[in-house]
PDB file of C-alpha atoms in Angstrom:
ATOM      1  CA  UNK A  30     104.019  80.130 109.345  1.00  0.00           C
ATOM      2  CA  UNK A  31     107.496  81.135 107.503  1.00  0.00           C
ATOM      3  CA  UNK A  32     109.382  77.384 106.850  1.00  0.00           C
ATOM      4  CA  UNK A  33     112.089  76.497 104.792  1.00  0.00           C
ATOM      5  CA  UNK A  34     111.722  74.261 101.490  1.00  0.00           C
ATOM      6  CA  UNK A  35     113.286  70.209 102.455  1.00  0.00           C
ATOM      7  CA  UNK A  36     115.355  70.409  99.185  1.00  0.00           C
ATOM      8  CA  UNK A  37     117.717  73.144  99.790  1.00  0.00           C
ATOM      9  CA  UNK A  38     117.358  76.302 102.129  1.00  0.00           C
ATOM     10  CA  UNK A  39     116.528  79.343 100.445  1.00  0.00           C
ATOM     11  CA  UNK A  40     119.507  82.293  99.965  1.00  0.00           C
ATOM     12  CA  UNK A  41     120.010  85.514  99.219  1.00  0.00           C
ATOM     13  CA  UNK A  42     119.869  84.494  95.229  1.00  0.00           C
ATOM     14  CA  UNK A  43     116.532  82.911  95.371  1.00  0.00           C
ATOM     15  CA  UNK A  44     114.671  86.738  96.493  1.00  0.00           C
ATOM     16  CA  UNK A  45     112.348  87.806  93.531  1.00  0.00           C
ATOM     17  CA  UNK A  46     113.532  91.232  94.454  1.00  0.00           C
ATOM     18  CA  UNK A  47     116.684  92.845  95.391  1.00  0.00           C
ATOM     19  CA  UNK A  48     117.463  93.458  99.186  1.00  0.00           C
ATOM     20  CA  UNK A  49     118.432  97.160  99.673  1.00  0.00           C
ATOM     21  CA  UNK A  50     122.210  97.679 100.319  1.00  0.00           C
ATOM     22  CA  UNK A  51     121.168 100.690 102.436  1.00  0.00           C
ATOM     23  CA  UNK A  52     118.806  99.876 104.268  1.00  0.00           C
ATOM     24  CA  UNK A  53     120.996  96.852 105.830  1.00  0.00           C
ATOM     25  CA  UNK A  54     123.508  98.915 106.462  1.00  0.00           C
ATOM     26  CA  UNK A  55     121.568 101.806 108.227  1.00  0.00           C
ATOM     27  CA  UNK A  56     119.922  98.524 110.176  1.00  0.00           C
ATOM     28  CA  UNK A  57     123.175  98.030 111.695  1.00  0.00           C
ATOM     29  CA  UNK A  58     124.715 101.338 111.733  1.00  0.00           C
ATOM     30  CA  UNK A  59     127.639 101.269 109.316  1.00  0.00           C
ATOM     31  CA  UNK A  60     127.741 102.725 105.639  1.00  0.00           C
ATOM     32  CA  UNK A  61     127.242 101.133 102.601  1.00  0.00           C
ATOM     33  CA  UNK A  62     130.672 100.699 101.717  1.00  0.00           C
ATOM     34  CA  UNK A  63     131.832  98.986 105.274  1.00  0.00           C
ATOM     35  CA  UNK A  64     128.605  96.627 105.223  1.00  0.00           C
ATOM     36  CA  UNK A  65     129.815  95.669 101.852  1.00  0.00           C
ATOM     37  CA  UNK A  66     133.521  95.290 103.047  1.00  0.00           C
ATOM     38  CA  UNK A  67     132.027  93.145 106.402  1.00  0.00           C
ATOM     39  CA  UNK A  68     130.139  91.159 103.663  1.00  0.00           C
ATOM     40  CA  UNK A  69     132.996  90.273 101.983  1.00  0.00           C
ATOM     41  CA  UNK A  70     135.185  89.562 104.631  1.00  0.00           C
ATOM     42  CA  UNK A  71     132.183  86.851 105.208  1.00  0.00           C
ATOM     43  CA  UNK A  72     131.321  88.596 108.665  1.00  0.00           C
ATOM     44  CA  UNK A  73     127.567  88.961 108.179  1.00  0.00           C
ATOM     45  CA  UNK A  74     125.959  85.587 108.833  1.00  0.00           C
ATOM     46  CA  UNK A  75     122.509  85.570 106.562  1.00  0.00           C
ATOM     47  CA  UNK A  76     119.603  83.086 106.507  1.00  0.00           C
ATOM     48  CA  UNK A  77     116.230  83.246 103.945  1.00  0.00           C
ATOM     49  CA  UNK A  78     113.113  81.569 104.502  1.00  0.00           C
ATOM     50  CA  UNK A  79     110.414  81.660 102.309  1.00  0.00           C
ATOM     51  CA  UNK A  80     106.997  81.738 103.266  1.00  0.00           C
ATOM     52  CA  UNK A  81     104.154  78.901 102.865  1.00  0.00           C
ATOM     53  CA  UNK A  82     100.928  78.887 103.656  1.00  0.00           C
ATOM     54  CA  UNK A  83      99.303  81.520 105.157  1.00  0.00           C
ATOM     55  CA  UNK A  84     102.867  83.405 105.169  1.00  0.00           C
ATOM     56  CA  UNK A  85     103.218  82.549 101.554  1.00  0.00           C
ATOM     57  CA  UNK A  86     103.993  85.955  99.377  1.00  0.00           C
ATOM     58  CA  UNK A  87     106.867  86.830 102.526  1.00  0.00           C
ATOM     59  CA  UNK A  88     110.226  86.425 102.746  1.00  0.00           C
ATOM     60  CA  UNK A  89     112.087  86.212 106.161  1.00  0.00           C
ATOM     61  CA  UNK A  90     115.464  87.483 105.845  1.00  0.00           C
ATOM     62  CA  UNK A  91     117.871  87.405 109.386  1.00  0.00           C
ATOM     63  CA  UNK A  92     121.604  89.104 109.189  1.00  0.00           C
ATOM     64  CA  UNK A  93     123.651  88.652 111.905  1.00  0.00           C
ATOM     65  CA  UNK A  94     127.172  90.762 112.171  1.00  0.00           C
ATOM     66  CA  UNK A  95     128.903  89.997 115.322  1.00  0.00           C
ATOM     67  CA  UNK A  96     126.241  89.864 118.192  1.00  0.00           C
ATOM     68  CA  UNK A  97     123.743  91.912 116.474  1.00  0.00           C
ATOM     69  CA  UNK A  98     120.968  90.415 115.000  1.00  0.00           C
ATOM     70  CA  UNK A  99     118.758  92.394 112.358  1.00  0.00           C
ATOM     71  CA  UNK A 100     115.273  90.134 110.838  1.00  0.00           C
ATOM     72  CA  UNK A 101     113.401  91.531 108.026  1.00  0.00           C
ATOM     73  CA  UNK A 102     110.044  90.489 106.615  1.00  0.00           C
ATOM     74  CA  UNK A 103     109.390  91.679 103.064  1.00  0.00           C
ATOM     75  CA  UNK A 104     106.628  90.915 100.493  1.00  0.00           C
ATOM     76  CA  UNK A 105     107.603  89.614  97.034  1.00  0.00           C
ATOM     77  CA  UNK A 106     107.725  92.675  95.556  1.00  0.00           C
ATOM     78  CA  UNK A 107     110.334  93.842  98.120  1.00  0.00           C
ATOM     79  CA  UNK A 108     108.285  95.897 100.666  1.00  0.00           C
ATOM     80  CA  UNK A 109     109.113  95.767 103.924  1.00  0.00           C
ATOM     81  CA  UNK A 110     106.373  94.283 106.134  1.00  0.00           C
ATOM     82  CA  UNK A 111     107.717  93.860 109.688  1.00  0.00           C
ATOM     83  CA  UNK A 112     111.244  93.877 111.392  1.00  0.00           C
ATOM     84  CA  UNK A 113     113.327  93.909 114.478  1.00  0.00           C
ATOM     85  CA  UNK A 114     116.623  94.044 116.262  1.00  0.00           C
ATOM     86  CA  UNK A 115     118.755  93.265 119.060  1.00  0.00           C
ATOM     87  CA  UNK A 116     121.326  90.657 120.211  1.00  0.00           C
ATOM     88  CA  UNK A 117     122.108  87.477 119.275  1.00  0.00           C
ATOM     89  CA  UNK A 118     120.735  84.554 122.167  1.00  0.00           C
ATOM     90  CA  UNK A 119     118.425  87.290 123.776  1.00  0.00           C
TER      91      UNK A 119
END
């Protein structure tokens, strides 16, 4: 089970690793430099939950950029474990 912590809600910053610029952007079908432009415009939504208890070790990352909706699993050493895709409120 993937939860968040009660103090504050994991982000981006808390990762032990670093999440791949490319790989995000090939998730959702754009290059590197207009994911990057999208993220700075504040147009990709993100949310990071950390694992606990039998998920601990995992990270759950979700990116959302308009209605498209990408989730990542990754271990803490940055592999990625599971994913998928589609549209947001399906």
């Amino acid at each position: 089970m993937i939860v968040q912590a009660p103090s504050r809600p994991p982000d981006v910053a808390d990762l032990p690793f670093l999440l791949d610029g490319a790989l995000v952007a090939q998730r959702f079908g754009v290059t590197v430099t207009r994911m990057r432009e999208l993220m700075r415009r504040r147009m990709v939504q993100s949310r990071v939950e950390k694992g606990e208890g039998e998920d601990a070790g995992h990270w759950r990352i979700t990116l959302r950029l308009g209605n498209r909706v990408w989730r990542g699993v990754f271990t803490d050493d940055g592999q990625l474990s599971d994913e998928t895709s589609g549209l947001a409120g399906r």
